[in-house]
């Protein structure tokens, strides 16, 4: 079969043993060349099992994240995104901060035309929180 991907050796995580990073600073978002740069299109990652820790109470926070972006020259590799998101599991961070950090790290890694991270955090104390962070070149 034909593989339309010629730089597999550049990926640090796909096809390798899975090692979960302890902190976001240890995680790396892998990217690969966008082979369809001749058009703009949208990529959506649906992440219904995101968790982090409330920095005040130490209780777990659960969220459904939706990450969308319009790639320019690079695309985000999904296994590296999974490992990156898992690195927040034991991190105390507010909803607004984590949503914006994820967006900032996606921008840094892939330099997309547009990107949006929506964090729909589960109800706690009778209030649910949705944070939407957006970027455009």
Coordinates of C-alpha atoms in Angstrom, one line a residue:
X1 CA 0.0 0.0 0.0
X2 CA 1.0 3.6 -0.6
X3 CA 2.0 5.8 2.4
X4 CA 1.8 9.5 1.6
X5 CA 4.1 10.5 4.4
X6 CA 7.8 10.8 3.9
X7 CA 9.3 12.0 7.2
X8 CA 8.2 9.4 9.8
X9 CA 11.6 9.6 11.4
X10 CA 10.8 13.2 12.4
X11 CA 8.0 12.1 14.7
X12 CA 9.1 11.5 18.2
X13 CA 6.1 9.6 19.6
X14 CA 4.0 7.9 16.9
X15 CA 5.2 4.3 16.5
X16 CA 7.3 4.4 19.6
X17 CA 6.6 3.1 23.2
X18 CA 4.1 5.4 25.0
X19 CA 5.6 7.4 27.8
X20 CA 3.2 9.7 29.6
X21 CA 4.8 13.0 30.6
X22 CA 4.3 14.2 34.2
X23 CA 4.0 17.9 33.3
X24 CA 3.1 19.9 30.2
X25 CA 6.6 21.3 30.1
X26 CA 7.8 17.7 29.5
X27 CA 5.3 17.0 26.7
X28 CA 6.0 17.8 23.1
X29 CA 3.5 18.4 20.4
X30 CA 4.8 16.6 17.3
X31 CA 3.9 18.0 13.9
X32 CA 4.2 16.8 10.3
X33 CA 4.2 18.6 7.0
X34 CA 0.7 19.6 5.7
X35 CA 0.5 17.9 2.3
X36 CA -2.6 20.0 1.4
X37 CA -1.2 23.5 1.7
X38 CA -3.0 24.4 -1.5
X39 CA -6.3 24.8 0.4
X40 CA -7.5 25.9 3.8
X41 CA -9.3 23.2 5.8
X42 CA -10.2 22.6 9.4
X43 CA -9.0 19.8 11.7
X44 CA -11.0 19.0 14.8
X45 CA -9.8 17.1 17.8
X46 CA -12.6 16.0 20.2
X47 CA -11.2 15.3 23.6
X48 CA -14.1 14.3 26.0
X49 CA -11.9 13.0 28.9
X50 CA -9.6 16.0 29.8
X51 CA -8.7 16.3 33.5
X52 CA -6.7 18.7 35.6
X53 CA -6.6 19.7 39.3
X54 CA -8.3 22.7 40.9
X55 CA -5.4 24.8 42.1
X56 CA -7.3 25.8 45.3
X57 CA -9.2 22.7 46.4
X58 CA -7.0 20.0 44.9
X59 CA -10.1 18.3 43.5
X60 CA -10.1 16.9 40.0
X61 CA -11.7 19.0 37.2
X62 CA -13.2 17.3 34.2
X63 CA -13.7 18.8 30.8
X64 CA -14.7 18.1 27.3
X65 CA -12.2 19.9 25.0
X66 CA -12.7 20.6 21.4
X67 CA -9.6 21.8 19.5
X68 CA -10.0 23.1 16.0
X69 CA -7.4 24.6 13.7
X70 CA -6.7 25.5 10.1
X71 CA -3.2 24.3 9.3
X72 CA -0.7 26.3 7.4
X73 CA 2.6 24.4 6.8
X74 CA 2.3 21.9 9.7
X75 CA -0.3 19.6 11.2
X76 CA -0.4 18.3 14.8
X77 CA 0.1 14.6 15.3
X78 CA -2.7 13.1 17.4
X79 CA -0.8 10.7 19.7
X80 CA 1.5 13.6 20.8
X81 CA -1.6 15.7 21.5
X82 CA -3.1 12.9 23.6
X83 CA 0.1 12.6 25.7
X84 CA 0.3 16.4 26.0
X85 CA -3.3 16.7 27.2
X86 CA -2.7 13.8 29.7
X87 CA 0.2 15.8 31.2
X88 CA -2.3 18.1 32.8
X89 CA -3.8 15.4 34.9
X90 CA -2.0 16.3 38.1
X91 CA -1.5 20.0 37.5
X92 CA -3.3 22.6 39.6
X93 CA -4.5 25.2 37.0
X94 CA -7.6 27.3 36.5
X95 CA -9.9 26.6 33.6
X96 CA -9.2 29.9 31.9
X97 CA -5.4 29.4 32.2
X98 CA -5.3 25.8 31.0
X99 CA -7.5 26.6 27.9
X100 CA -5.3 29.5 26.9
X101 CA -2.1 27.5 27.5
X102 CA -3.3 24.7 25.3
X103 CA -4.0 27.3 22.5
X104 CA -0.6 28.9 23.0
X105 CA 1.2 25.6 22.8
X106 CA -0.7 24.6 19.6
X107 CA 0.2 28.0 18.0
X108 CA 3.8 27.6 19.0
X109 CA 4.0 24.0 17.6
X110 CA 2.0 24.3 14.4
X111 CA 1.7 28.0 13.6
X112 CA -1.8 27.6 12.2
X113 CA -3.8 30.2 10.2
X114 CA -6.5 29.8 12.9
X115 CA -7.0 27.9 16.1
X116 CA -9.7 27.6 18.7
X117 CA -9.8 25.7 22.0
X118 CA -13.1 25.2 23.7
X119 CA -13.0 23.9 27.3
X120 CA -16.5 22.8 28.5
X121 CA -15.8 22.1 32.2
X122 CA -18.1 19.9 34.2
X123 CA -20.5 21.5 36.7
X124 CA -19.0 22.1 40.1
X125 CA -20.9 23.9 42.9
X126 CA -23.9 24.4 40.6
X127 CA -21.9 26.3 38.0
X128 CA -20.5 25.0 34.8
X129 CA -17.7 26.9 33.0
X130 CA -17.0 27.1 29.3
X131 CA -13.8 28.8 28.1
X132 CA -13.2 29.6 24.5
X133 CA -9.8 30.8 23.3
X134 CA -9.2 31.8 19.7
X135 CA -6.3 32.8 17.4
X136 CA -6.0 34.1 13.9
X137 CA -2.9 35.0 11.9

